[in-house]
Structure formats: C-alpha cells, structure tokens
mmCIF file of N, CA and C in Angstrom:
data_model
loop_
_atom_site.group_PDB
_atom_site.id
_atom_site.type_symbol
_atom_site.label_atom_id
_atom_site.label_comp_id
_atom_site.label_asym_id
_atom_site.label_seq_id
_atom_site.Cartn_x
_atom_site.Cartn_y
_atom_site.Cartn_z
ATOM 1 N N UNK J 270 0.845 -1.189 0.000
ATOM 2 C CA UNK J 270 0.000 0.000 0.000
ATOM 3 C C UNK J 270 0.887 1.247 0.000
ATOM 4 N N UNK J 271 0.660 2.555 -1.384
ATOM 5 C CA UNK J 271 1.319 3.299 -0.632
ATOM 6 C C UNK J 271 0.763 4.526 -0.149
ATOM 7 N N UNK J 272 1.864 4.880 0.494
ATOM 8 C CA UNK J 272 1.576 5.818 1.653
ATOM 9 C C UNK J 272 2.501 7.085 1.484
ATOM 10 N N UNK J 273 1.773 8.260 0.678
ATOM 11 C CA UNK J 273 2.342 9.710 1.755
ATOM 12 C C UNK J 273 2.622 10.523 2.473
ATOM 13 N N UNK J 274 3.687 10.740 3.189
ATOM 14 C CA UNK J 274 3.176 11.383 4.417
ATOM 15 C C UNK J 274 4.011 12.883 4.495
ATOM 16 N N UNK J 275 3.318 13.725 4.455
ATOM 17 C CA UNK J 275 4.262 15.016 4.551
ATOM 18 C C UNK J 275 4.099 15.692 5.951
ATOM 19 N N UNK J 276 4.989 16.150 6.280
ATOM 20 C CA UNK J 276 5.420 17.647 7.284
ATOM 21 C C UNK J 276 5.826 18.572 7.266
ATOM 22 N N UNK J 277 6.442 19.139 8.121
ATOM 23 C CA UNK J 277 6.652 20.704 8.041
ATOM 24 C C UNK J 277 6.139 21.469 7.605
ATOM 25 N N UNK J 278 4.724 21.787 7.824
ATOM 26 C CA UNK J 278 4.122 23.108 7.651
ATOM 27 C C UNK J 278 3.262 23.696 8.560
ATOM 28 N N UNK J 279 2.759 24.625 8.945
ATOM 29 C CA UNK J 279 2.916 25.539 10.412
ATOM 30 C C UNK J 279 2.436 26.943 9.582
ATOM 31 N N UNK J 280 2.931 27.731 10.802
ATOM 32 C CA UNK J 280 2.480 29.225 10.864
ATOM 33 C C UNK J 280 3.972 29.572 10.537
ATOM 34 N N UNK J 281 3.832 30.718 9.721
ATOM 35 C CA UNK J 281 5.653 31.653 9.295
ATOM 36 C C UNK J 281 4.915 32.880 8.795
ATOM 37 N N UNK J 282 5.670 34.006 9.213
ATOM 38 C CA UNK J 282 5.925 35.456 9.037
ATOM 39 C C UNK J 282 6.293 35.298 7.742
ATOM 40 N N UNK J 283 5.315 36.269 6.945
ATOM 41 C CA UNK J 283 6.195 37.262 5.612
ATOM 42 C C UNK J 283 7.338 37.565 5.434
ATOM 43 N N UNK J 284 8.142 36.689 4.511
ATOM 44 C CA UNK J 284 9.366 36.949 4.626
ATOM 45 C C UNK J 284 10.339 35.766 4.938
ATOM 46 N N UNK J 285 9.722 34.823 5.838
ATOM 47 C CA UNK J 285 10.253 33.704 6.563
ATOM 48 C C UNK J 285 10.077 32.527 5.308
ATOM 49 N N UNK J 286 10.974 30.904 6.249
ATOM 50 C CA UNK J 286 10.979 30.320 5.470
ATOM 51 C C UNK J 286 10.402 28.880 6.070
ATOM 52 N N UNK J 287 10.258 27.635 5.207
ATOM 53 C CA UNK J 287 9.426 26.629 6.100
ATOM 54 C C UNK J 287 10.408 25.339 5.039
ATOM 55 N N UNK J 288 10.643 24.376 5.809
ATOM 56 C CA UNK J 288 10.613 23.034 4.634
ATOM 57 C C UNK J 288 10.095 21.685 4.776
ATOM 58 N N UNK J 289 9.036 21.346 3.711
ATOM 59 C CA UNK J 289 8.224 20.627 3.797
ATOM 60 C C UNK J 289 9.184 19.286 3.219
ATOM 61 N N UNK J 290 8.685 17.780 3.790
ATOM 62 C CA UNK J 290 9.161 17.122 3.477
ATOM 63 C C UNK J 290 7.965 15.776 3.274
ATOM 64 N N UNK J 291 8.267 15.069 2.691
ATOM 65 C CA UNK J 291 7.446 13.866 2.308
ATOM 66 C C UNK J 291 8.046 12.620 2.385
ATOM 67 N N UNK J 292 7.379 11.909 2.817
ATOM 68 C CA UNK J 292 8.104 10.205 3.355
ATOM 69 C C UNK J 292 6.955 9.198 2.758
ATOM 70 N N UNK J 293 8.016 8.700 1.287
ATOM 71 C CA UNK J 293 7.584 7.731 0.762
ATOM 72 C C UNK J 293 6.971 6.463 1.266
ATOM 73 N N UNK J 294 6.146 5.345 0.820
ATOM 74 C CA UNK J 294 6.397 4.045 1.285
ATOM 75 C C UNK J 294 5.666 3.186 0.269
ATOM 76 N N UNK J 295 6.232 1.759 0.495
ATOM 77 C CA UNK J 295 5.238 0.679 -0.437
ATOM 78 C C UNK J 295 5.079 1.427 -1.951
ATOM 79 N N UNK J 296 6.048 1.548 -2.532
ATOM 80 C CA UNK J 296 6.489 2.298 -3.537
ATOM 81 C C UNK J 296 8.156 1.933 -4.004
ATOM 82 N N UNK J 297 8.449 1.549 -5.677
ATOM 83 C CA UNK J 297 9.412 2.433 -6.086
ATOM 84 C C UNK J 297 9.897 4.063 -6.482
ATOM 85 N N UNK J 298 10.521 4.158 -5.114
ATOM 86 C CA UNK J 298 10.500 5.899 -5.098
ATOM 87 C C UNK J 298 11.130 6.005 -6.431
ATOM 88 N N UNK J 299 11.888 5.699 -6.449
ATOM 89 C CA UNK J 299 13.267 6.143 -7.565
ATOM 90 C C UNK J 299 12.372 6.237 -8.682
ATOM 91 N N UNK J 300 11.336 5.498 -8.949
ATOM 92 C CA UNK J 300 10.793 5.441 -10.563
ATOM 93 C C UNK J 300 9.702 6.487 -10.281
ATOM 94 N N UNK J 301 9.229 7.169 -9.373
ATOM 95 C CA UNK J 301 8.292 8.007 -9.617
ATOM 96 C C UNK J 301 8.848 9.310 -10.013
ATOM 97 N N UNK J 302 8.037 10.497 -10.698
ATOM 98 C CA UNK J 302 8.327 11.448 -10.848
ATOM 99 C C UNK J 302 7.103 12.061 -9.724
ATOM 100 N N UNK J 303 8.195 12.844 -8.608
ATOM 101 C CA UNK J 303 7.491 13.337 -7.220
ATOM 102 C C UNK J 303 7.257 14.731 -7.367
ATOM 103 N N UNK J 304 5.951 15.400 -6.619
ATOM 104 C CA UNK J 304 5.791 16.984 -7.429
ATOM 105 C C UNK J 304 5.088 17.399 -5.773
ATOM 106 N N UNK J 305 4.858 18.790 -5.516
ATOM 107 C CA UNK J 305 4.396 19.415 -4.514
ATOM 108 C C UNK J 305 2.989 20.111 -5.616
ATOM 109 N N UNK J 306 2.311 19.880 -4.522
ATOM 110 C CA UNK J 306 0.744 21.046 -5.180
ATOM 111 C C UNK J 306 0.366 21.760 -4.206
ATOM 112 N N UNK J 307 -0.182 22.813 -4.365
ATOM 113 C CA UNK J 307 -1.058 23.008 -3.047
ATOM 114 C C UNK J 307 -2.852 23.561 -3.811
ATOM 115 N N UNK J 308 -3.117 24.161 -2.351
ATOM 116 C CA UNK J 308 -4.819 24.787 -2.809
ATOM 117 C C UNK J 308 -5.178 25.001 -1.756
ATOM 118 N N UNK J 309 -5.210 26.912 -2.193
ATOM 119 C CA UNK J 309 -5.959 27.713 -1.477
ATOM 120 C C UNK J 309 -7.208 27.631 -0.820
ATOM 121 N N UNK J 310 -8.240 28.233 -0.139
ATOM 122 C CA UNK J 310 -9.472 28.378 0.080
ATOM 123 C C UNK J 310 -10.163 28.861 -1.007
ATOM 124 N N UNK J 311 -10.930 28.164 -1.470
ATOM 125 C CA UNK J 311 -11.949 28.892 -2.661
ATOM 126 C C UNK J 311 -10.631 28.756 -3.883
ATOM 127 N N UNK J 312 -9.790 28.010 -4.418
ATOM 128 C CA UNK J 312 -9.035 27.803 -5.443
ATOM 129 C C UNK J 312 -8.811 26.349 -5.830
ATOM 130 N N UNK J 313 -8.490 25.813 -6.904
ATOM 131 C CA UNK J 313 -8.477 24.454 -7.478
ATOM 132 C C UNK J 313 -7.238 24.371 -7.310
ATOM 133 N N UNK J 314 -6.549 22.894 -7.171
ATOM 134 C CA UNK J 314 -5.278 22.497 -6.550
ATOM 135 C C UNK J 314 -4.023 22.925 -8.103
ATOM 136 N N UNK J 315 -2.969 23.507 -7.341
ATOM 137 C CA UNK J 315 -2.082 23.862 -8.541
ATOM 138 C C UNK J 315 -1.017 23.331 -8.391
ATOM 139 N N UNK J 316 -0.450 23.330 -9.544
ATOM 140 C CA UNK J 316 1.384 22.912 -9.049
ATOM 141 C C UNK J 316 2.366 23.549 -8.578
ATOM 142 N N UNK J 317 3.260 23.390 -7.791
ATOM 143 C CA UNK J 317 3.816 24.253 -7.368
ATOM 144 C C UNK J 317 5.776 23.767 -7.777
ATOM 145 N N UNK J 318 5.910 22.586 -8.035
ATOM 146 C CA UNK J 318 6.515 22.001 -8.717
ATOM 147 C C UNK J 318 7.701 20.482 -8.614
ATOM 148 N N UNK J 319 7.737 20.274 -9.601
ATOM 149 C CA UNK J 319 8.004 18.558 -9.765
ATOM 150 C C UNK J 319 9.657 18.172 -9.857
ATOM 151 N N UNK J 320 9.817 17.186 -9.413
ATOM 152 C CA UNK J 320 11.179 16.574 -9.609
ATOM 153 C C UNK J 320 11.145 15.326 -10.006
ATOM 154 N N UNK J 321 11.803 14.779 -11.049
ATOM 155 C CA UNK J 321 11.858 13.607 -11.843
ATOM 156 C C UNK J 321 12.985 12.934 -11.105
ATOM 157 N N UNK J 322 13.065 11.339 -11.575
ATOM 158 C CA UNK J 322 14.042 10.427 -10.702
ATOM 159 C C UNK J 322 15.411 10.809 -10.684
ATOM 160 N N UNK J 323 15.530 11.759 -12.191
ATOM 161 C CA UNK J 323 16.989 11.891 -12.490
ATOM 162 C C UNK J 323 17.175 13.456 -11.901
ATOM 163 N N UNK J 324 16.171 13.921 -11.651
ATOM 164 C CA UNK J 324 16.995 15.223 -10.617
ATOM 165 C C UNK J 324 15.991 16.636 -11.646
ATOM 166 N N UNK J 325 15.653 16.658 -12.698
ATOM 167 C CA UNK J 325 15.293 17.453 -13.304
ATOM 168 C C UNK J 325 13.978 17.674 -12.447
ATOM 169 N N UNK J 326 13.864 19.489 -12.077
ATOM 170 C CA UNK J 326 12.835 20.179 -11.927
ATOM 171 C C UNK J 326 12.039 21.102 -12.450
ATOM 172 N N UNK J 327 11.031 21.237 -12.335
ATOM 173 C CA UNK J 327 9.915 22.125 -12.779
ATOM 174 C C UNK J 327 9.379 23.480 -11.859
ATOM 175 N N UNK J 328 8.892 24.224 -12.096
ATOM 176 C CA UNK J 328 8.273 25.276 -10.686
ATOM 177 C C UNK J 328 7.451 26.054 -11.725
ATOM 178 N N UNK J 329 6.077 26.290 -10.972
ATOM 179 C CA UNK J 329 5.456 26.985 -10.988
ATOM 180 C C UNK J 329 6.266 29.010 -10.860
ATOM 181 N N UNK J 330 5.626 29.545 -11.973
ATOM 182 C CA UNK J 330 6.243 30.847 -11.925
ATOM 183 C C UNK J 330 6.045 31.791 -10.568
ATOM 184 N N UNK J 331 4.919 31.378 -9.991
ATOM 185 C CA UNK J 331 4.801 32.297 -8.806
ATOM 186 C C UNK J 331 5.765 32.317 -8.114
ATOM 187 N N UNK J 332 6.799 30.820 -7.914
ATOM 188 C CA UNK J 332 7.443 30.368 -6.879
ATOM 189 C C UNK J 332 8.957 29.996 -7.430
ATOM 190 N N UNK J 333 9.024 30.400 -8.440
ATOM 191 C CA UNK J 333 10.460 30.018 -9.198
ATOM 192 C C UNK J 333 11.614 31.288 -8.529
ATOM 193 N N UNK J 334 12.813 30.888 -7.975
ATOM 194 C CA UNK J 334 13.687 31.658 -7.502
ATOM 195 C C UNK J 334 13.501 31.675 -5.761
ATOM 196 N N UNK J 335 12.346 31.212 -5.640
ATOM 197 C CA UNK J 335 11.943 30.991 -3.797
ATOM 198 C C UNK J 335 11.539 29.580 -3.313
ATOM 199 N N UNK J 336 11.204 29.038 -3.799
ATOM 200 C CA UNK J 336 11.629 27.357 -3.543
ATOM 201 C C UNK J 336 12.087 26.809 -4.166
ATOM 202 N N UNK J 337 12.692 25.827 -3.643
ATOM 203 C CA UNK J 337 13.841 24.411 -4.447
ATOM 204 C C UNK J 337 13.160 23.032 -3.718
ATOM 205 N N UNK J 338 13.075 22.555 -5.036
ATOM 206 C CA UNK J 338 12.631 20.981 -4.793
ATOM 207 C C UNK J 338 13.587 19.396 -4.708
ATOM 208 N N UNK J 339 13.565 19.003 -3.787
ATOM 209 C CA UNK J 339 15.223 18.124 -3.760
ATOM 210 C C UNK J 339 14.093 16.857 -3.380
ATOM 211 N N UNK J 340 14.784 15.639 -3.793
ATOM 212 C CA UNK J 340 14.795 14.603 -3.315
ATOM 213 C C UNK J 340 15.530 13.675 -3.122
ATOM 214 N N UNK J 341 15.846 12.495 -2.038
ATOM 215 C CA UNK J 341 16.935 11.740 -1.395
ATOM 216 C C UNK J 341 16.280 10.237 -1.877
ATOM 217 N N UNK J 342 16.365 9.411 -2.448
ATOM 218 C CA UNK J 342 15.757 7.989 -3.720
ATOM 219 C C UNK J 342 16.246 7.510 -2.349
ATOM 220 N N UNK J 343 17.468 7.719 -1.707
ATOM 221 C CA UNK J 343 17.821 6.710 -0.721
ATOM 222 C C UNK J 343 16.640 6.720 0.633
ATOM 223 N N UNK J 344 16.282 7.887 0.983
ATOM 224 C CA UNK J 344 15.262 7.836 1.890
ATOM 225 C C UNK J 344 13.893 7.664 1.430
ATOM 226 N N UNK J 345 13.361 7.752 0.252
ATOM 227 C CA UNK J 345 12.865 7.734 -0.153
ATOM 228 C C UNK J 345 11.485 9.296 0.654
ATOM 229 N N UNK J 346 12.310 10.343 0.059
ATOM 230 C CA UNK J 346 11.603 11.144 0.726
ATOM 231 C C UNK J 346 11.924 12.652 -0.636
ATOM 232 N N UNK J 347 10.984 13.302 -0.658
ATOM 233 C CA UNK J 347 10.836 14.461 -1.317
ATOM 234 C C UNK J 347 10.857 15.895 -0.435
ATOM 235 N N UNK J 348 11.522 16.774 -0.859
ATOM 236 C CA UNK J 348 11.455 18.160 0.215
ATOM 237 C C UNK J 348 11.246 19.168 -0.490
ATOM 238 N N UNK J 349 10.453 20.562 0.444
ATOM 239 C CA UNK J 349 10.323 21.741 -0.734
ATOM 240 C C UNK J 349 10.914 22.789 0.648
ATOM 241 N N UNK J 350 11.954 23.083 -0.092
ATOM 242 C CA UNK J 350 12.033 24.403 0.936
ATOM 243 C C UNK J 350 11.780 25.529 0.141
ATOM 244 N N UNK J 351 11.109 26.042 1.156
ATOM 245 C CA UNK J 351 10.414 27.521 0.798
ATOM 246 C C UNK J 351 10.783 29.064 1.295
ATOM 247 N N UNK J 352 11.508 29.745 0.860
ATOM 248 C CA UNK J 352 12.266 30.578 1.298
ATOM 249 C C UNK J 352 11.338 32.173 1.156
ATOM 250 N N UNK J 353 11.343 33.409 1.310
ATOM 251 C CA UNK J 353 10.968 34.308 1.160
ATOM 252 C C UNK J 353 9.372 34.222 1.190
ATOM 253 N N UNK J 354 8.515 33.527 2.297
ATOM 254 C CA UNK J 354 7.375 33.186 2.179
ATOM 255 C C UNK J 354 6.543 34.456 2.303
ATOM 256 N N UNK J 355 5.554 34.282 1.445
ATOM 257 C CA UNK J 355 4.369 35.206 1.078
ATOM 258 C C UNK J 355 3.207 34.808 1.876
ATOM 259 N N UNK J 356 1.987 35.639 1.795
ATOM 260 C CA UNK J 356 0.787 35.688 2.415
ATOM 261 C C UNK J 356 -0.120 34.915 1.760
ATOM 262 N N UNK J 357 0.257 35.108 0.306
ATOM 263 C CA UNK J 357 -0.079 34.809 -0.795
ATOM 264 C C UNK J 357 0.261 32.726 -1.345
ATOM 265 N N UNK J 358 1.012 32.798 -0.515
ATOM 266 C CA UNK J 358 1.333 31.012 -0.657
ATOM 267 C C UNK J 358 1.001 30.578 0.374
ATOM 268 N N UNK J 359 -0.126 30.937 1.432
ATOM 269 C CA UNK J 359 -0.744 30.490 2.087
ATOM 270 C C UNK J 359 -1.765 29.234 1.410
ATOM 271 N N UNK J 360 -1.722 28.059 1.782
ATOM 272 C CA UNK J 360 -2.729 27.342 0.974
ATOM 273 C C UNK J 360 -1.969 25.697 1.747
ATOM 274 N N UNK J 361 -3.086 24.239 1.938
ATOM 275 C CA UNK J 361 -2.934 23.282 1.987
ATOM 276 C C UNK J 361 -1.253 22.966 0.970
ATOM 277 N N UNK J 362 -0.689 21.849 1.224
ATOM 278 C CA UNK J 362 0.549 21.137 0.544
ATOM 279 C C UNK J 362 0.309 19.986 0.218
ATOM 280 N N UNK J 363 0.444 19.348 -0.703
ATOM 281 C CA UNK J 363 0.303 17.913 -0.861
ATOM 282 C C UNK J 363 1.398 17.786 -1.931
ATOM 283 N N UNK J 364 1.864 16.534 -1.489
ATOM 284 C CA UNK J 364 2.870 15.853 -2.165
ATOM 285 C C UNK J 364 2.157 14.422 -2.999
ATOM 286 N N UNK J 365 2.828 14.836 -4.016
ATOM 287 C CA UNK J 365 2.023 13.781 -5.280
ATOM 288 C C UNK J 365 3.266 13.001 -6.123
ATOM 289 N N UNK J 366 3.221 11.232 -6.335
ATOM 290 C CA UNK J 366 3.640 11.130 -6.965
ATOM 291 C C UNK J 366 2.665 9.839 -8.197
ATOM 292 N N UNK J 367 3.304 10.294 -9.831
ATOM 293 C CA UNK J 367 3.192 9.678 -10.339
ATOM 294 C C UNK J 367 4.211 8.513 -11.407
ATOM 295 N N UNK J 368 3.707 7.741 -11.744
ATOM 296 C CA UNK J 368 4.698 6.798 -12.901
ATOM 297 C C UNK J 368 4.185 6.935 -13.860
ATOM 298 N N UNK J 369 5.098 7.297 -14.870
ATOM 299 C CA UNK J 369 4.724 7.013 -16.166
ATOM 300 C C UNK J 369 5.548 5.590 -16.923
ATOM 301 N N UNK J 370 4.904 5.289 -17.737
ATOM 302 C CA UNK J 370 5.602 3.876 -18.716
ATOM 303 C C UNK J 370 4.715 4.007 -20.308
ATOM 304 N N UNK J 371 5.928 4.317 -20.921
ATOM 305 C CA UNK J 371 5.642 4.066 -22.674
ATOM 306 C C UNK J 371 4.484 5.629 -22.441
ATOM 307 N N UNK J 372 5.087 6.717 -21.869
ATOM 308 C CA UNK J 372 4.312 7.883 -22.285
ATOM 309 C C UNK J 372 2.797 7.899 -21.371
ATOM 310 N N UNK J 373 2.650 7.336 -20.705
ATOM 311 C CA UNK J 373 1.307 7.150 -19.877
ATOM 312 C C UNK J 373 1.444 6.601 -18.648
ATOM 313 N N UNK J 374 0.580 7.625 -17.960
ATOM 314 C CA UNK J 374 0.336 7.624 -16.432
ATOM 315 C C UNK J 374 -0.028 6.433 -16.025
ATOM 316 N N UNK J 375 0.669 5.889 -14.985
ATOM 317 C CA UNK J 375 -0.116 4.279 -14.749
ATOM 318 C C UNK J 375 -0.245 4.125 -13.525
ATOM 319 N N UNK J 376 0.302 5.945 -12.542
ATOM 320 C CA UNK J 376 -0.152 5.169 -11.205
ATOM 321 C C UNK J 376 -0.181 7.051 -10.557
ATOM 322 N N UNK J 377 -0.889 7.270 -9.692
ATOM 323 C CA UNK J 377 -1.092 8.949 -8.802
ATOM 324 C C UNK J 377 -1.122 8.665 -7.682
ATOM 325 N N UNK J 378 -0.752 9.090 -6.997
ATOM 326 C CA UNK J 378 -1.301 8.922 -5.496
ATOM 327 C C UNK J 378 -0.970 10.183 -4.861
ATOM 328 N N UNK J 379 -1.513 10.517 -3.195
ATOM 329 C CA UNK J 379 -1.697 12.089 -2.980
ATOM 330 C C UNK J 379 -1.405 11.716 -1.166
ATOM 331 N N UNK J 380 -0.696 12.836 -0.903
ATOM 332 C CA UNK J 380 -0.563 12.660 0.001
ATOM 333 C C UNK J 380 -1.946 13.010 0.799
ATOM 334 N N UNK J 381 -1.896 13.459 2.331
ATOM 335 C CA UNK J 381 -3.152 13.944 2.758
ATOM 336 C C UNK J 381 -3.039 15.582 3.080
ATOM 337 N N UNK J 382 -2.197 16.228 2.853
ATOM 338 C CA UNK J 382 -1.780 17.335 2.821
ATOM 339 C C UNK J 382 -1.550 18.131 3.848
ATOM 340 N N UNK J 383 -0.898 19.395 3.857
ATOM 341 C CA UNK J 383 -0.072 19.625 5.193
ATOM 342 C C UNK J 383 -0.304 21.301 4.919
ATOM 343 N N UNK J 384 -0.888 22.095 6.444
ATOM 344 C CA UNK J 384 -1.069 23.487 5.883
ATOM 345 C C UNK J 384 0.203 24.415 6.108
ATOM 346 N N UNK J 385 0.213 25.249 5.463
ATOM 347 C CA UNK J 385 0.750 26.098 5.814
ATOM 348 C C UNK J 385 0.192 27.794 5.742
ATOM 349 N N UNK J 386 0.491 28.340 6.584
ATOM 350 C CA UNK J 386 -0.382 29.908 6.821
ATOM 351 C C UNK J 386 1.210 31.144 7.033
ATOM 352 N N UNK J 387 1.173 31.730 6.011
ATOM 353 C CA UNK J 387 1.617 32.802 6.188
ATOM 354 C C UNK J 387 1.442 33.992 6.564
ATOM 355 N N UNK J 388 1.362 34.500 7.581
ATOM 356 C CA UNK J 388 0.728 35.556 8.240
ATOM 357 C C UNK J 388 1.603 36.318 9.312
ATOM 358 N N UNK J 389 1.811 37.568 9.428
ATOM 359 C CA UNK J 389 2.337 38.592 10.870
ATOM 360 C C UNK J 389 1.287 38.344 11.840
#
C-alpha cells in the first residue's frame, strides 16, 4: 500500500521560510516522478513544482527563484524548501507522486496534505 506522508508546515511570518518534506512508502520511489501542489481556500489544486528520478525540476512561476525541490531515492523522501514566504502562498501542501511507462500515467497517489499559513 502506498503511503504519503508530509510535514513541516505551520504558521511563518512574511518573509520567513518553512521546509516541507514527504516520506515515501510501499512504492518504487526512484521510478516516480514526485511533485508538490497546493490549494488555497476557494481555489483548485495547482502545481507548485516537480522533480523527476533523475533530478530534473519544474516550478510553478509564482514560486520560481523561492523554492527548491530536492529529493533523497535513498530515503525515499521528497522536500520543498520555501524561502521568502508570502501571504499569498498560504494554501494546503500535498505531495504527489506519479509513474509514467511508454508515455502514460499508470499510477497517482496524494498525500493527505499539510497546511501552511503565512501571516504577521
């Protein structure tokens, strides 16, 4: 069965920073391509951005230059640190991974998601 489980997210000041992490299981980590989403109140879930097995990342423009997405295949764990946090990236976290094979999705799963609130 697998299982996501993320942490680190809390209350942080404008300006401050937080890092979320995710702990794989009952899974080949290494073959998934692992991604962070979140979603606001009253907003549909977005990406915020992805890391493939071989290290290549993606980011959402809101957040490009203020978080970095790393992952450890050996722990089988995904991290987003989030640096220069906004009011505005206030919103739920969920960590998502999928597999692809021959160009098609063959497996999603979601973590249960983790908040975070940016606020003075």
């Amino acid at each position: 069965q697998v299982q996501l489980v993320e942490s680190g997210g809390g209350l942080v000041q404008p300006g401050g920073s937080l890092r979320l992490s995710c702990a794989a299981s009952g899974m080949t980590f290494s073959s998934y391509i692992m991604g962070w989403y979140r979603q606001a109140p009253g907003n549909g879930r977005e990406l915020v951005a992805t890391v493939t097995s071989g290290g290549s990342t993606n980011y959402a423009d809101s957040v490009k230059g203020r978080f970095t997405i790393s992952r450890d295949n050996a722990k089988n764990t995904v991290y987003l640190q989030m640096n220069s946090l906004k009011p505005e990236d206030t919103a739920v976290y969920y960590c998502n991974a999928r597999y692809y094979s021959m160009g098609i999705m063959r497996s999603n799963y979601w973590g249960q998601g983790t908040q975070v609130t940016v606020s003075s």
